[in-house]
CSV table of C-alpha atoms in Angstrom, one decimal:
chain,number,residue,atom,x,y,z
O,1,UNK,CA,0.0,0.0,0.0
O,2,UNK,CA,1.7,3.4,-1.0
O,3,UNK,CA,0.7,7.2,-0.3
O,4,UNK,CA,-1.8,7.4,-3.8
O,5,UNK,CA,-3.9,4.5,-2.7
O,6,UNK,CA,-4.9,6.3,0.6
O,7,UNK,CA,-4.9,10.1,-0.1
O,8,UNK,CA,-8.0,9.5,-1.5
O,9,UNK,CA,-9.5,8.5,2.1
O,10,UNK,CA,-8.1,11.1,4.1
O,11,UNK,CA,-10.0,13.5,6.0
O,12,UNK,CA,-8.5,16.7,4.0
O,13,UNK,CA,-7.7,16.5,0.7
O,14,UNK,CA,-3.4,18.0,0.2
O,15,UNK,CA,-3.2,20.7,-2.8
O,16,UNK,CA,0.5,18.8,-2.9
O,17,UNK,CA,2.6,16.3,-1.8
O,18,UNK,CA,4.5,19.8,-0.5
O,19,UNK,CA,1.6,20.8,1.7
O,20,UNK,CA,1.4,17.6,3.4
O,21,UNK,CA,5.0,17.1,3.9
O,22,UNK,CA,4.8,20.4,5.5
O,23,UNK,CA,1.6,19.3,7.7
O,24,UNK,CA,4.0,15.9,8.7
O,25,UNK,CA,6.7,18.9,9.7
O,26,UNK,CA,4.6,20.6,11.8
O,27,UNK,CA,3.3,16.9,13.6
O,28,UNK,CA,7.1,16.4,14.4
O,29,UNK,CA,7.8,19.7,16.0
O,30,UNK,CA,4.6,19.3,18.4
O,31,UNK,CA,6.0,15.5,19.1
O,32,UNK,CA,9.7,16.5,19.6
O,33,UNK,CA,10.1,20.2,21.0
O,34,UNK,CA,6.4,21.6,21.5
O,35,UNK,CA,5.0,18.2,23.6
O,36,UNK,CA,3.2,20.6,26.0
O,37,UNK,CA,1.0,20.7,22.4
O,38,UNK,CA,1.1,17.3,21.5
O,39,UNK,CA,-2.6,17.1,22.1
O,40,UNK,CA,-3.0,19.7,19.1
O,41,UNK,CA,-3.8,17.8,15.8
O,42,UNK,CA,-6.0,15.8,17.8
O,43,UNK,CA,-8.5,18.4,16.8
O,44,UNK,CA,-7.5,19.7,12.9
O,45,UNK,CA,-8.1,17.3,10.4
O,46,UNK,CA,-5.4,18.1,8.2
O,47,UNK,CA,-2.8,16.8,10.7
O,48,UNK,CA,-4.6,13.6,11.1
O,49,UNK,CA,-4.8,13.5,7.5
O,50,UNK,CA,-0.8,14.3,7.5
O,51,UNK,CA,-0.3,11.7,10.7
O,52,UNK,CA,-2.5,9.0,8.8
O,53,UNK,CA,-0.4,9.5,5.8
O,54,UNK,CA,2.6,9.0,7.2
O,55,UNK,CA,2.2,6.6,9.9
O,56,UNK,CA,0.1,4.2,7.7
O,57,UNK,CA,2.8,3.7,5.0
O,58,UNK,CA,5.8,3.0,7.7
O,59,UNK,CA,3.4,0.5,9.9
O,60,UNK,CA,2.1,-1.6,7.8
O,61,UNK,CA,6.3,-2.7,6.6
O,62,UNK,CA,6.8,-2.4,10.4
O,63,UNK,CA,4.1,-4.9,11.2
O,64,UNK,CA,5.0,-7.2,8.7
O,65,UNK,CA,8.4,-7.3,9.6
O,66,UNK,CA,7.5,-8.3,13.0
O,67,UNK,CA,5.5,-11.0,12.3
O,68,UNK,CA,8.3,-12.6,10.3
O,69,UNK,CA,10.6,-13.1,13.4
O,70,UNK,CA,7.4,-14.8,15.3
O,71,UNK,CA,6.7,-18.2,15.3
O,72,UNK,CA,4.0,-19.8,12.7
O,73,UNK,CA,2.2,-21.5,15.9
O,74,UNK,CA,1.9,-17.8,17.2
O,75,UNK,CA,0.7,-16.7,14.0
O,76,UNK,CA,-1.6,-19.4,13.4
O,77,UNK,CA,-3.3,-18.4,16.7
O,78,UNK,CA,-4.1,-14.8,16.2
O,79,UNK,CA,-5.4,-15.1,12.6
O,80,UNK,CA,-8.0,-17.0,14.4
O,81,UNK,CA,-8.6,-14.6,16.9
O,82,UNK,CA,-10.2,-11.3,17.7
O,83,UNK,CA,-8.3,-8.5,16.6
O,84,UNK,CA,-8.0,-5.2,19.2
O,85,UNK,CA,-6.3,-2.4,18.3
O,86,UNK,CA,-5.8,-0.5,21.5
O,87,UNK,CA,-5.4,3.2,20.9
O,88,UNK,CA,-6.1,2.9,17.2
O,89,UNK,CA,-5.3,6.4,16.2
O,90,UNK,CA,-6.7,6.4,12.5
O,91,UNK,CA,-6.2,2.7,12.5
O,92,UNK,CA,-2.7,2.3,10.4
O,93,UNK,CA,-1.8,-0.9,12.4
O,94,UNK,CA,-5.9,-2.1,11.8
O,95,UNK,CA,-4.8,-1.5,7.9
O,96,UNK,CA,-1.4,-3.4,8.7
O,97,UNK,CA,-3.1,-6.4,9.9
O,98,UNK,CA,-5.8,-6.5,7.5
O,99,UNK,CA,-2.9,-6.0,4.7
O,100,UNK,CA,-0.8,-9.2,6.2
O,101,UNK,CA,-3.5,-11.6,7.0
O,102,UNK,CA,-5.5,-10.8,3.8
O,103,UNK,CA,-8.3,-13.9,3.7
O,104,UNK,CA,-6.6,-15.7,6.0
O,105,UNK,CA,-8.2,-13.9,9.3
O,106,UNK,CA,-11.8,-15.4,10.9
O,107,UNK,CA,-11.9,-13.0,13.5
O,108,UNK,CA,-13.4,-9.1,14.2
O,109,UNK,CA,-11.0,-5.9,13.4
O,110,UNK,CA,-12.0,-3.6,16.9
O,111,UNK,CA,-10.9,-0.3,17.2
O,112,UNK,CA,-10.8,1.2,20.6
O,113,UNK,CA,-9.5,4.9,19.8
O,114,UNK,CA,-10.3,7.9,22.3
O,115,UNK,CA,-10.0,10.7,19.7
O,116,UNK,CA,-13.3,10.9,17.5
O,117,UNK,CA,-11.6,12.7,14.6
O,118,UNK,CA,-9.0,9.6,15.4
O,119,UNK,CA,-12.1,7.5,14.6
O,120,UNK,CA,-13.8,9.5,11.7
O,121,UNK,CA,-10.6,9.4,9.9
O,122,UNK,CA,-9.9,5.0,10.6
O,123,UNK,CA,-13.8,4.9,9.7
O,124,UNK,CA,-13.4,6.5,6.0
O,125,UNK,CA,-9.9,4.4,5.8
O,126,UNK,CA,-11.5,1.4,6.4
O,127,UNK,CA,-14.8,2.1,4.2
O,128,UNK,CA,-12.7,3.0,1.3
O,129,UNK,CA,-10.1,0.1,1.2
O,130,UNK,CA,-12.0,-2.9,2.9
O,131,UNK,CA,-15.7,-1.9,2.3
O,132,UNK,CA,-16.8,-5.7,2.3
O,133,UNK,CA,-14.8,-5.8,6.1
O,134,UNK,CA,-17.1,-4.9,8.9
O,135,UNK,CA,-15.1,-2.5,11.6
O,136,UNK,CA,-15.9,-2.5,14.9
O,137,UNK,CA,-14.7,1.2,17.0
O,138,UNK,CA,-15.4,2.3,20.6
O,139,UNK,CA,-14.3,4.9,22.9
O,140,UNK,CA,-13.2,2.6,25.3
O,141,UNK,CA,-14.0,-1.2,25.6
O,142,UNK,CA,-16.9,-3.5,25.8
O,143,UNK,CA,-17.1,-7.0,26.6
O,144,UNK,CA,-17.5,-9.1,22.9
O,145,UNK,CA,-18.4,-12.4,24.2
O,146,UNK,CA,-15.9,-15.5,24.8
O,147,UNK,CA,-13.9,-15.7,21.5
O,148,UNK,CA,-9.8,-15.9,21.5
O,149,UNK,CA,-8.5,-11.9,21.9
O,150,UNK,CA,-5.3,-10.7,20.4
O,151,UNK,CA,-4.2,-7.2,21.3
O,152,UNK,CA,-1.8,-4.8,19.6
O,153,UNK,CA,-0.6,-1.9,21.5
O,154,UNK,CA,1.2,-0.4,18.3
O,155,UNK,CA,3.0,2.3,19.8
O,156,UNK,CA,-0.3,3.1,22.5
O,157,UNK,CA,1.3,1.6,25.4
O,158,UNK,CA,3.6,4.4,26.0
O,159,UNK,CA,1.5,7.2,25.7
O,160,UNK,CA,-1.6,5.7,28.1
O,161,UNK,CA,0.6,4.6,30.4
O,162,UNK,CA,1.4,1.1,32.5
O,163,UNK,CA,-1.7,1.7,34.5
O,164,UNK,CA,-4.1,2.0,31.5
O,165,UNK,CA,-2.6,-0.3,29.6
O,166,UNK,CA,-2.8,-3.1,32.6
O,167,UNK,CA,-6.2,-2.0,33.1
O,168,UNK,CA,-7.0,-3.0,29.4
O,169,UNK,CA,-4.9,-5.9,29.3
O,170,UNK,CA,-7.2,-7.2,32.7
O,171,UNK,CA,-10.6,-6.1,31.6
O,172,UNK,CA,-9.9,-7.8,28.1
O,173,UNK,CA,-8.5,-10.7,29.0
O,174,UNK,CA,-6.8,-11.5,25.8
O,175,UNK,CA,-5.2,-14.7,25.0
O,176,UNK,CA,-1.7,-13.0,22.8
O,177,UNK,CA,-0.6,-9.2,23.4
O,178,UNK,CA,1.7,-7.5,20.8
O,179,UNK,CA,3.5,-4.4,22.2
């Protein structure tokens, strides 16, 4: 998956590959020297756009390259399983999965993402390049029933926190985590 297959699914539409390599700029001084407003392009959709655009093309490599140094039993198990993506963002790792496991996976894609221009932005992802997929999102997380649970803190972990991330890992009770 490259940049021209999801520009189309972004919330704001880039007058150039300039302008949103200027918006991916502007992400990485909040994250590096201005993290008192981090918190920032939470709220405009042109940096989500410019986050989702970035992010998406380097995770779903990253995922993949992961999941060729685990073991097939490992592997196995999770395509069968539920499929949480603990603070989702727009959902690249979501994407990333769904890219690796193709037909292979039996289980439900859930998104649990506080931001709800986070969500909007996964949501229109999703609709555009898996429309037959159903997607399942949530502020926070609901019981699903009894099936096998795999979690993926993609890089979520660090910015909730031990304690929140605990408290998910014991409310869900999933069978395989993925930090």
């Amino acid at each position: 998956m490259n940049l021209s297959d999801i520009t189309p699914h972004l919330l704001h539409h880039f007058k150039s590959e300039h302008d949103l390599l200027k918006a991916i700029e502007e992400i990485s001084l909040k994250f590096t020297k201005e993290r008192s407003k981090i918190e920032d392009y939470l709220k405009d959709p042109r940096l989500v756009s410019a986050y989702t655009a970035f992010y998406l093309t380097t995770n779903i490599p990253k995922l993949e390259a992961v999941f060729q140094w685990l073991p097939e039993e490992f592997l196995t198990a999770i395509q069968k399983s539920d499929f949480i993506d603990l603070g989702a963002g727009p959902g690249t790792f979501s994407l990333a999965w769904q890219e690796w496991g193709k037909e292979k996976l039996q289980g439900n894609v859930y998104q649990i993402e506080t931001s709800s221009l986070m969500r909007e932005q996964a949501k229109k992802l999703w609709e555009g390049l898996y429309p037959e997929k159903k997607l399942l999102q949530s502020r926070s997380w609901q019981s699903q029933g009894s099936s096998s649970k795999f979690i993926l803190f993609g890089h979520s972990a660090n910015e909730m926190g031990a304690t929140d991330a605990l408290n998910y890992i014991t409310a869900i009770d999933p069978e395989h985590i993925l930090f």
